[in-house]
Short mmCIF file of C-alpha atoms and ligand atoms in Angstrom, two decimals:
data_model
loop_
_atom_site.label_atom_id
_atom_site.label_comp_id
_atom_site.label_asym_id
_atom_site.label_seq_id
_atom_site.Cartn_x
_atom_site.Cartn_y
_atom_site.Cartn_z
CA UNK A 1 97.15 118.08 79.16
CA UNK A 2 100.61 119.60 80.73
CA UNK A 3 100.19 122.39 82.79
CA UNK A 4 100.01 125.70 81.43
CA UNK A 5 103.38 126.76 83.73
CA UNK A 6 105.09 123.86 82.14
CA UNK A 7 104.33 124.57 78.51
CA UNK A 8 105.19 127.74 78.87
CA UNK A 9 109.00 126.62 79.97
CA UNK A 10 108.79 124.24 76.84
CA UNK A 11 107.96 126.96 74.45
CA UNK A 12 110.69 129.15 75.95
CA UNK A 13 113.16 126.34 76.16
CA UNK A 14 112.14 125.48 72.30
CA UNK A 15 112.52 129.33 70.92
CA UNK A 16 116.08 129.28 72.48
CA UNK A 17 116.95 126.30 70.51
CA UNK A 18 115.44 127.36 67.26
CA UNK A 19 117.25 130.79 67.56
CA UNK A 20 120.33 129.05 68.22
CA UNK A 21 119.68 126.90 65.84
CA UNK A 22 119.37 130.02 63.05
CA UNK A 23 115.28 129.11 63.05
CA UNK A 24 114.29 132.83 63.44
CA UNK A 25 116.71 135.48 61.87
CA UNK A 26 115.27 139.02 62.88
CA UNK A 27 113.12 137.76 65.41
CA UNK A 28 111.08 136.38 62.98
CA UNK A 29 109.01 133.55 63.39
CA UNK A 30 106.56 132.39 66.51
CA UNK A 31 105.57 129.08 68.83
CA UNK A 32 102.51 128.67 70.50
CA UNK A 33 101.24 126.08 72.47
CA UNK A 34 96.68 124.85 73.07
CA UNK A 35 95.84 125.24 76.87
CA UNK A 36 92.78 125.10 78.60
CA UNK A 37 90.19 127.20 77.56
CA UNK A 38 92.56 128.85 74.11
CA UNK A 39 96.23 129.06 73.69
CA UNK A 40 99.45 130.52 74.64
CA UNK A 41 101.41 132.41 71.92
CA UNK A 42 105.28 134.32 72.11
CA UNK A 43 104.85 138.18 71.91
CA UNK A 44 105.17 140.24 69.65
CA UNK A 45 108.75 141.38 68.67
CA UNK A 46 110.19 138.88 71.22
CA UNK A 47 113.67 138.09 70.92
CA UNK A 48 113.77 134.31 71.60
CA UNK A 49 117.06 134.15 73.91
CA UNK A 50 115.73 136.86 76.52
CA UNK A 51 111.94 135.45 76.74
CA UNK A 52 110.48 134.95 79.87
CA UNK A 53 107.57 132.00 80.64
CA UNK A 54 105.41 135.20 81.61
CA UNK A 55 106.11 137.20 78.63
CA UNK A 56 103.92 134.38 76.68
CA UNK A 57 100.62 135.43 75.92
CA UNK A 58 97.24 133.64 76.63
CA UNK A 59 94.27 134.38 74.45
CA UNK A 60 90.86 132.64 74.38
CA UNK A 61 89.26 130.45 71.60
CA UNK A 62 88.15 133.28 69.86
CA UNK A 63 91.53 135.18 69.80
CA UNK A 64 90.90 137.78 72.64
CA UNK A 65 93.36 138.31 75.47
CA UNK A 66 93.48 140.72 78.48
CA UNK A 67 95.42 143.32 79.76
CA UNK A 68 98.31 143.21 81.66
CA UNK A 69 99.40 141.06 79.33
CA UNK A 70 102.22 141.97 76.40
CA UNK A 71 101.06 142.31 73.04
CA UNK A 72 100.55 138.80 71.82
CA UNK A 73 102.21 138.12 67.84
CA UNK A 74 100.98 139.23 64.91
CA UNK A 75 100.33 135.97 63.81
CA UNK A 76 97.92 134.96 66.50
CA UNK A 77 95.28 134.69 63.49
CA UNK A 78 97.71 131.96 62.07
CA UNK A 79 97.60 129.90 64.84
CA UNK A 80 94.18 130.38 66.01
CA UNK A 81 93.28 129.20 62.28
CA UNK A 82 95.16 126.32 62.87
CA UNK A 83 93.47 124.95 65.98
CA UNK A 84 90.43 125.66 65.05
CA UNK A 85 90.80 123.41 62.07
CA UNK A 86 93.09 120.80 63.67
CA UNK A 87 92.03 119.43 66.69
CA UNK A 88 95.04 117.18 66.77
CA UNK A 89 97.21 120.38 66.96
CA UNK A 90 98.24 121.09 70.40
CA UNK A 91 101.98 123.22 69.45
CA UNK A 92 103.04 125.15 66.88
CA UNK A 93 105.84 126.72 65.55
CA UNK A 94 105.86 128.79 62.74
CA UNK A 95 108.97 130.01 61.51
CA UNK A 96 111.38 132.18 58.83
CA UNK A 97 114.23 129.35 58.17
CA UNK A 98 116.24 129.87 55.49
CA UNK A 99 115.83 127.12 53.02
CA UNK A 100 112.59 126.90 53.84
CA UNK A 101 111.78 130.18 52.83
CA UNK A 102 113.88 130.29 50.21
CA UNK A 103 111.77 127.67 48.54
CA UNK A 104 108.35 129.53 50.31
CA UNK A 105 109.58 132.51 47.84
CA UNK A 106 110.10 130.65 44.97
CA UNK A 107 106.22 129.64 45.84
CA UNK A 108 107.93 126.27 45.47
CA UNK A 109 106.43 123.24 47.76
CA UNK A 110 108.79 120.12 48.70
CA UNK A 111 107.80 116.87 46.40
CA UNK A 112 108.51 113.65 47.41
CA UNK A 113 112.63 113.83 46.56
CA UNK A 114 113.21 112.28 49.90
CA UNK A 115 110.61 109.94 51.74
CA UNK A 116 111.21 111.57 54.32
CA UNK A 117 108.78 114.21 53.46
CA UNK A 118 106.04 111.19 54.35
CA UNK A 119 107.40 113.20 58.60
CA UNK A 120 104.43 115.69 57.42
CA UNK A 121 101.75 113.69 56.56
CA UNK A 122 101.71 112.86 53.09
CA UNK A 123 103.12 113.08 49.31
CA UNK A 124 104.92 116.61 49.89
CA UNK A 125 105.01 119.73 51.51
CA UNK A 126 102.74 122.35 49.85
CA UNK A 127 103.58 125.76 49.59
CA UNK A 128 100.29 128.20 50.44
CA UNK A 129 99.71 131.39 48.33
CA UNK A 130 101.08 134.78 49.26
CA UNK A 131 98.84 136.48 51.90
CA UNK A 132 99.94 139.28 53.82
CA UNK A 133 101.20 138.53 57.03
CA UNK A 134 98.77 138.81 60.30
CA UNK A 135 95.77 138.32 58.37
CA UNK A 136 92.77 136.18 58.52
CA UNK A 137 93.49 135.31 54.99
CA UNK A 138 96.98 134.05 55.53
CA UNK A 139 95.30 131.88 58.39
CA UNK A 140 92.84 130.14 55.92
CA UNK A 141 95.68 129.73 52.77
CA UNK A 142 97.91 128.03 55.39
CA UNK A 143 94.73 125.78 57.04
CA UNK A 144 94.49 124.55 53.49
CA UNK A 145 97.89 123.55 52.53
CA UNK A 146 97.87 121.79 55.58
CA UNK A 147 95.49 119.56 54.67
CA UNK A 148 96.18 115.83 55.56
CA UNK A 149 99.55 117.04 56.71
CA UNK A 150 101.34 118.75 59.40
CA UNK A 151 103.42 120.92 58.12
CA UNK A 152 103.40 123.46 54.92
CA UNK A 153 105.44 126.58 53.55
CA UNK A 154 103.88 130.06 53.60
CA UNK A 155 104.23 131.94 49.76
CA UNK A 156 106.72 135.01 50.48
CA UNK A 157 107.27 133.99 54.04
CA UNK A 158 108.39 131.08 55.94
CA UNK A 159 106.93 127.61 57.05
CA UNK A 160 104.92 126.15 59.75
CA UNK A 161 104.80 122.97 61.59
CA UNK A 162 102.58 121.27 64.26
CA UNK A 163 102.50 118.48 66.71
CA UNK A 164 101.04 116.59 69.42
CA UNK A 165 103.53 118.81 71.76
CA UNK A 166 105.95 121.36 71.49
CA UNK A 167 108.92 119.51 71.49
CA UNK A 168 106.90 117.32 68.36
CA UNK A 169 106.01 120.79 66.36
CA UNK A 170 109.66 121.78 67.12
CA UNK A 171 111.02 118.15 65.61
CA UNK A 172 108.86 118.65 62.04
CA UNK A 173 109.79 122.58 61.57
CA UNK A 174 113.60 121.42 61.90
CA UNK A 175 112.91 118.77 59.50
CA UNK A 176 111.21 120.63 57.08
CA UNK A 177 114.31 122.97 57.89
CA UNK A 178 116.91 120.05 56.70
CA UNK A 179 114.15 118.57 53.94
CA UNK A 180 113.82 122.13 52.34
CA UNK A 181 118.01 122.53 52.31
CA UNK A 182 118.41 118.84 50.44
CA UNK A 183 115.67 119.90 48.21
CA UNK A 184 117.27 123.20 47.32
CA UNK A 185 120.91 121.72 46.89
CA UNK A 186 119.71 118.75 44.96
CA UNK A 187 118.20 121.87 42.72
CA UNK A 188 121.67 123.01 41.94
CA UNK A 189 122.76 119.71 40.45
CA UNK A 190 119.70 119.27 38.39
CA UNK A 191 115.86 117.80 38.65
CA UNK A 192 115.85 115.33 41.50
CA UNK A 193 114.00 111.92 41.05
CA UNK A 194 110.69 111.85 42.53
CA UNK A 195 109.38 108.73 44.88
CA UNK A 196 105.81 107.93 43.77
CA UNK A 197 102.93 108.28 45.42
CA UNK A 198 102.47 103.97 45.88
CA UNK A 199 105.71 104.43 47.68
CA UNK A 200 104.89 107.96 49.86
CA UNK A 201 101.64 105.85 51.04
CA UNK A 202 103.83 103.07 51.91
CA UNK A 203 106.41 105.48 53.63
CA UNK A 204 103.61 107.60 55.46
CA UNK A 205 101.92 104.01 56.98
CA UNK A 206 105.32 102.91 57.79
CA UNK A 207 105.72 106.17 60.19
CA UNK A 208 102.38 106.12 61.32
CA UNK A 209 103.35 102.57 62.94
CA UNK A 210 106.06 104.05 65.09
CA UNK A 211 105.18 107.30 65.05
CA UNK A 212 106.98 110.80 65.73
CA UNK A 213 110.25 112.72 63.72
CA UNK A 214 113.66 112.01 64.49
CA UNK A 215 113.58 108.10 63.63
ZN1 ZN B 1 106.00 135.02 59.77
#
């Protein structure tokens, strides 16, 4: 495992590029990264392009974190859920992109219209139910649209993603990003044509052979 100091750098170095990128209008959104002994998560109401490596929050297993510490996000619940359940998840990033929660309000999942939804795991992107945000019960609706994949959409709210490593977890949220923008303009025209799931299994095994987003 990295070093805590240089995870931190990588989560700061990642929310610059997804606010540049237009990842987190508002604010919105949060990365977090698994360390020794729990996690490290932004703070809350950080603006991404003034956040400082010591401004990220650590907080145990169990979600508890000491003082002299800044208040760690909201959403810690969302990513404790998620390592708890995931032990292949060592980064996060959930976010408030645009298209993707454009479709996330529409309570509208990604289908297989592109095979490169296989990036996440599987057949499509699910959307989770509504579940207000902070709350244990957001955690548990997004641990179970992630099932068997690595990414989902969040009802009402935004997306999340996960990797192996930040820069991974940062990779799949900015291709759900693109995947969710195709899928909504390919809305305009009409009903896009689906792959099948013979072909999505085909797809997802081809990926798993040489591995990460961006190929
Ligand atoms: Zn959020």
């Amino acid at each position: 495992m990295s070093s805590e100091r240089g995870l931190r750098l990588r989560i700061v170095a990642t929310a610059r590029r997804l606010s540049a990128a237009g990842m987190n209008p508002g604010r919105s959104g949060n990365l977090s990264a698994r360390v020794e002994g729990g996690f490290v998560v932004t703070p809350s109401g950080a603006a991404y392009d003034a956040m400082h490596p010591d401004d990220l929050v650590f907080l145990d297993e169990d979600g508890r974190w000491g003082g002299g510490q800044r208040t760690p996000s909201s959403e810690w619940r969302l990513h404790r859920g998620v390592y708890r359940a995931r032990p292949e998840a060592h980064a996060i990033v959930h976010s408030h992109s645009p298209f993707a929660t454009t479709l996330a309000c529409m309570r509208r999942g990604i289908p297989a219209f592109h095979y490169e939804i296989a990036f996440a795991g599987g057949a499509d992107i699910r959307c989770a139910p509504y579940a207000t945000f902070g709350t244990q019960e957001l955690s548990d609706a997004a641990v179970a649209a992630l099932e068997g994949r690595r990414a989902c959409l969040l009802g009402n709210h935004g997306a999340l993603a996960f990797g192996d490593g930040v820069e991974n977890a940062r990779d799949l949220a900015e291709k759900v990003e693109a995947l969710a923008r195709m899928y909504w303009q390919a809305l305009q025209v009409g009903e896009p044509a689906l792959l099948d799931d013979a072909e999505m299994a085909r797809v997802v095994g081809k990926f798993a052979g040489y591995g990460k987003p961006g190929g």
